[in-house]
């Protein structure tokens, strides 16, 4: 039997960086703080663990309470524990991120937040605490995930144009891609297949539509793993 040792108590908080995508733009869900410290400043949704909650349970509860977001798949990406990061005292924060289709999610502020809204990912206001650092790390984690898994296709229509696909990658990585080189790379990806349909209407010439084939992706991933 181990004896309990006296030790300093470090509160544990959980913050969730929620990336959204709609109308060709990457966005981030933020809340305006209603309480001290940093009252009136924008922040990443989150809060302290309670009772016997797991990290994910805390994240989902805080998201629901502060933004109305529910039933979202979250991934842990980093732990933040730098001294002085919270003026209330030493705090360990476990950070998670998610990527969702934001046009299906209307943010609703609750008692814990004055406001909740989607912000353009590259035009964020100054954030409370060390949330600018947390956000930067979350964006890195999102980019790694998009390179290694087919997350992009969860944000696109079932049938999409290569222009739409390219725009999504440009938004996430914050760069401009050469159209010809991008399409050459896509042509080598057997899991992106033509649907046989084209876009309709608009001022531009109809474009071919594609779809993502999960079975082909599994084969492609195994063949290109090493």
Short mmCIF file of C-alpha atoms in Angstrom, two decimals:
data_model
loop_
_atom_site.label_atom_id
_atom_site.label_comp_id
_atom_site.label_asym_id
_atom_site.label_seq_id
_atom_site.Cartn_x
_atom_site.Cartn_y
_atom_site.Cartn_z
CA UNK A 1 0.00 0.00 0.00
CA UNK A 2 1.41 3.35 -1.02
CA UNK A 3 1.15 6.32 1.30
CA UNK A 4 -0.18 9.55 -0.15
CA UNK A 5 2.49 12.22 -0.40
CA UNK A 6 1.97 15.91 0.21
CA UNK A 7 2.27 17.71 -3.09
CA UNK A 8 1.22 20.95 -4.77
CA UNK A 9 -2.18 20.75 -6.46
CA UNK A 10 -2.18 21.62 -10.14
CA UNK A 11 -5.67 22.24 -11.54
CA UNK A 12 -6.17 20.60 -14.94
CA UNK A 13 -8.07 22.38 -17.67
CA UNK A 14 -9.06 21.24 -21.15
CA UNK A 15 -9.17 23.56 -24.17
CA UNK A 16 -10.59 22.62 -27.57
CA UNK A 17 -9.56 24.31 -30.81
CA UNK A 18 -12.45 23.76 -33.22
CA UNK A 19 -11.63 24.40 -36.86
CA UNK A 20 -14.55 24.90 -39.21
CA UNK A 21 -14.71 25.14 -42.98
CA UNK A 22 -17.41 26.57 -45.19
CA UNK A 23 -17.75 28.85 -48.19
CA UNK A 24 -14.10 28.20 -49.03
CA UNK A 25 -12.70 29.57 -45.76
CA UNK A 26 -11.05 27.98 -42.72
CA UNK A 27 -12.49 29.30 -39.45
CA UNK A 28 -12.03 28.87 -35.69
CA UNK A 29 -14.66 28.83 -32.93
CA UNK A 30 -13.91 31.36 -30.18
CA UNK A 31 -15.76 32.66 -27.14
CA UNK A 32 -15.71 36.09 -25.52
CA UNK A 33 -14.84 35.68 -21.83
CA UNK A 34 -17.54 36.72 -19.40
CA UNK A 35 -15.49 36.30 -16.22
CA UNK A 36 -12.13 37.38 -14.85
CA UNK A 37 -9.32 37.07 -15.75
CA UNK A 38 -9.21 38.54 -19.26
CA UNK A 39 -12.87 39.54 -19.16
CA UNK A 40 -14.02 40.75 -22.58
CA UNK A 41 -11.19 39.05 -24.45
CA UNK A 42 -11.67 36.24 -26.97
CA UNK A 43 -10.48 32.76 -26.05
CA UNK A 44 -10.48 29.11 -27.03
CA UNK A 45 -13.43 27.24 -25.47
CA UNK A 46 -12.48 25.22 -22.41
CA UNK A 47 -12.51 24.90 -18.65
CA UNK A 48 -11.45 22.89 -15.62
CA UNK A 49 -12.03 19.17 -15.15
CA UNK A 50 -14.71 18.29 -12.63
CA UNK A 51 -15.23 15.21 -10.46
CA UNK A 52 -14.31 11.98 -12.21
CA UNK A 53 -14.50 13.35 -15.75
CA UNK A 54 -12.15 12.17 -18.45
CA UNK A 55 -10.35 14.72 -20.61
CA UNK A 56 -12.76 14.20 -23.50
CA UNK A 57 -15.81 14.40 -21.21
CA UNK A 58 -14.59 17.75 -19.90
CA UNK A 59 -13.94 19.01 -23.43
CA UNK A 60 -17.39 18.01 -24.67
CA UNK A 61 -19.13 19.49 -21.63
CA UNK A 62 -17.32 22.82 -21.95
CA UNK A 63 -17.94 22.98 -25.70
CA UNK A 64 -21.64 22.33 -25.19
CA UNK A 65 -21.88 24.91 -22.40
CA UNK A 66 -19.91 27.66 -24.13
CA UNK A 67 -20.63 27.22 -27.85
CA UNK A 68 -23.45 24.71 -28.32
CA UNK A 69 -21.12 22.36 -30.25
CA UNK A 70 -21.89 18.70 -29.51
CA UNK A 71 -20.99 15.22 -30.75
CA UNK A 72 -17.65 16.17 -32.25
CA UNK A 73 -14.61 13.90 -32.56
CA UNK A 74 -11.66 15.46 -30.70
CA UNK A 75 -7.96 14.66 -30.88
CA UNK A 76 -5.43 15.53 -28.18
CA UNK A 77 -2.34 17.30 -29.53
CA UNK A 78 -0.37 18.95 -26.72
CA UNK A 79 -0.05 19.74 -23.01
CA UNK A 80 0.69 23.29 -21.84
CA UNK A 81 2.16 23.91 -18.39
CA UNK A 82 4.49 26.93 -18.59
CA UNK A 83 4.69 28.79 -15.25
CA UNK A 84 2.71 32.03 -15.25
CA UNK A 85 0.44 31.08 -18.14
CA UNK A 86 -2.63 31.58 -15.91
CA UNK A 87 -2.69 34.56 -13.50
CA UNK A 88 -4.87 32.54 -11.11
CA UNK A 89 -2.03 30.13 -10.41
CA UNK A 90 -0.23 27.05 -11.79
CA UNK A 91 -2.44 25.24 -14.31
CA UNK A 92 -1.91 22.30 -16.63
CA UNK A 93 -3.94 22.47 -19.83
CA UNK A 94 -4.60 19.52 -22.12
CA UNK A 95 -5.42 20.75 -25.62
CA UNK A 96 -7.50 19.03 -28.28
CA UNK A 97 -8.61 19.93 -31.78
CA UNK A 98 -11.37 19.02 -34.20
CA UNK A 99 -12.24 19.82 -37.81
CA UNK A 100 -15.91 20.19 -38.71
CA UNK A 101 -18.16 21.61 -41.40
CA UNK A 102 -19.02 24.92 -39.77
CA UNK A 103 -22.03 25.71 -41.95
CA UNK A 104 -23.84 22.91 -40.09
CA UNK A 105 -23.02 24.36 -36.68
CA UNK A 106 -24.47 27.63 -35.41
CA UNK A 107 -22.55 28.74 -32.31
CA UNK A 108 -24.61 29.63 -29.24
CA UNK A 109 -23.04 31.37 -26.23
CA UNK A 110 -24.17 30.23 -22.77
CA UNK A 111 -23.86 31.47 -19.19
CA UNK A 112 -20.10 30.88 -19.31
CA UNK A 113 -19.48 33.02 -22.41
CA UNK A 114 -20.63 36.49 -23.46
CA UNK A 115 -20.42 35.62 -27.17
CA UNK A 116 -19.44 32.71 -29.40
CA UNK A 117 -18.61 33.09 -33.07
CA UNK A 118 -16.58 31.74 -35.97
CA UNK A 119 -13.46 33.76 -36.79
CA UNK A 120 -11.40 33.57 -40.00
CA UNK A 121 -8.44 31.34 -39.13
CA UNK A 122 -5.84 33.87 -40.23
CA UNK A 123 -7.53 36.98 -38.80
CA UNK A 124 -7.95 36.14 -35.13
CA UNK A 125 -8.16 38.83 -32.45
CA UNK A 126 -5.66 38.87 -29.54
CA UNK A 127 -6.45 35.86 -27.37
CA UNK A 128 -6.57 35.44 -23.60
CA UNK A 129 -4.01 33.47 -21.55
CA UNK A 130 -1.51 31.67 -23.82
CA UNK A 131 -4.22 30.80 -26.33
CA UNK A 132 -2.28 32.30 -29.24
CA UNK A 133 0.38 29.64 -28.60
CA UNK A 134 -2.24 26.91 -28.22
CA UNK A 135 -3.85 27.95 -31.50
CA UNK A 136 -0.51 27.91 -33.35
CA UNK A 137 0.18 24.37 -32.08
CA UNK A 138 -3.34 23.28 -33.06
CA UNK A 139 -2.86 24.57 -36.60
CA UNK A 140 0.38 22.56 -36.84
CA UNK A 141 -1.45 19.44 -35.63
CA UNK A 142 -4.25 19.99 -38.16
CA UNK A 143 -1.75 20.26 -41.01
CA UNK A 144 0.00 17.04 -39.97
CA UNK A 145 -3.36 15.26 -39.76
CA UNK A 146 -4.36 16.46 -43.23
CA UNK A 147 -1.10 15.14 -44.68
CA UNK A 148 -1.55 11.68 -43.20
CA UNK A 149 -5.30 11.08 -43.22
CA UNK A 150 -8.21 11.80 -45.58
CA UNK A 151 -9.79 14.42 -43.30
CA UNK A 152 -10.28 16.89 -46.14
CA UNK A 153 -13.02 14.83 -47.73
CA UNK A 154 -15.21 15.13 -44.63
CA UNK A 155 -15.50 18.86 -45.35
CA UNK A 156 -16.26 18.66 -49.06
CA UNK A 157 -19.48 17.67 -50.82
CA UNK A 158 -19.68 14.01 -51.85
CA UNK A 159 -18.88 15.22 -55.35
CA UNK A 160 -16.37 18.04 -55.59
CA UNK A 161 -14.27 19.86 -58.16
CA UNK A 162 -10.46 19.91 -58.04
CA UNK A 163 -10.70 23.66 -57.53
CA UNK A 164 -12.68 23.08 -54.34
CA UNK A 165 -10.15 20.50 -53.15
CA UNK A 166 -7.21 22.80 -53.91
CA UNK A 167 -8.85 25.72 -52.10
CA UNK A 168 -9.34 23.60 -48.98
CA UNK A 169 -5.64 22.67 -48.88
CA UNK A 170 -4.62 26.28 -49.52
CA UNK A 171 -6.78 27.42 -46.61
CA UNK A 172 -5.44 24.84 -44.16
CA UNK A 173 -1.79 25.29 -45.10
CA UNK A 174 -2.02 29.04 -45.65
CA UNK A 175 -0.28 28.93 -49.02
CA UNK A 176 -1.02 29.25 -52.73
CA UNK A 177 -0.60 26.06 -54.76
CA UNK A 178 0.28 25.88 -58.43
CA UNK A 179 -2.83 24.60 -60.19
CA UNK A 180 -0.99 22.40 -62.71
CA UNK A 181 1.31 20.75 -60.13
CA UNK A 182 -1.58 20.19 -57.74
CA UNK A 183 -3.59 18.38 -60.40
CA UNK A 184 -0.60 16.24 -61.36
CA UNK A 185 -0.31 15.06 -57.77
CA UNK A 186 -4.03 14.40 -57.52
CA UNK A 187 -3.89 12.32 -60.72
CA UNK A 188 -1.56 9.90 -58.90
CA UNK A 189 -4.02 9.40 -56.05
CA UNK A 190 -6.21 6.45 -57.01
CA UNK A 191 -8.64 7.22 -54.20
CA UNK A 192 -9.75 10.48 -55.88
CA UNK A 193 -11.91 9.33 -58.75
CA UNK A 194 -14.02 11.06 -61.40
CA UNK A 195 -17.74 10.76 -60.82
CA UNK A 196 -18.69 11.26 -64.47
CA UNK A 197 -20.62 14.42 -63.59
CA UNK A 198 -19.88 18.12 -64.08
CA UNK A 199 -20.74 21.33 -62.30
CA UNK A 200 -23.86 23.10 -63.49
CA UNK A 201 -24.66 26.78 -64.00
CA UNK A 202 -22.42 29.69 -63.11
CA UNK A 203 -20.28 31.90 -65.29
CA UNK A 204 -17.46 29.40 -65.73
CA UNK A 205 -17.09 26.39 -67.97
CA UNK A 206 -18.50 23.21 -66.35
CA UNK A 207 -15.82 21.38 -64.34
CA UNK A 208 -15.44 17.66 -63.77
CA UNK A 209 -16.61 16.40 -60.39
CA UNK A 210 -14.71 13.86 -58.31
CA UNK A 211 -15.41 11.70 -55.27
CA UNK A 212 -13.36 10.08 -52.52
CA UNK A 213 -13.18 6.27 -52.49
CA UNK A 214 -12.32 4.98 -49.00
CA UNK A 215 -11.52 1.43 -50.17
CA UNK A 216 -9.00 2.70 -52.70
CA UNK A 217 -7.49 4.96 -50.05
CA UNK A 218 -6.85 1.97 -47.79
CA UNK A 219 -4.96 0.23 -50.61
CA UNK A 220 -3.06 3.41 -51.50
CA UNK A 221 -2.02 3.97 -47.88
CA UNK A 222 -0.67 0.44 -47.45
CA UNK A 223 1.28 0.61 -50.72
CA UNK A 224 2.83 4.00 -49.86
CA UNK A 225 3.43 3.48 -46.15
CA UNK A 226 7.14 2.65 -46.55
#
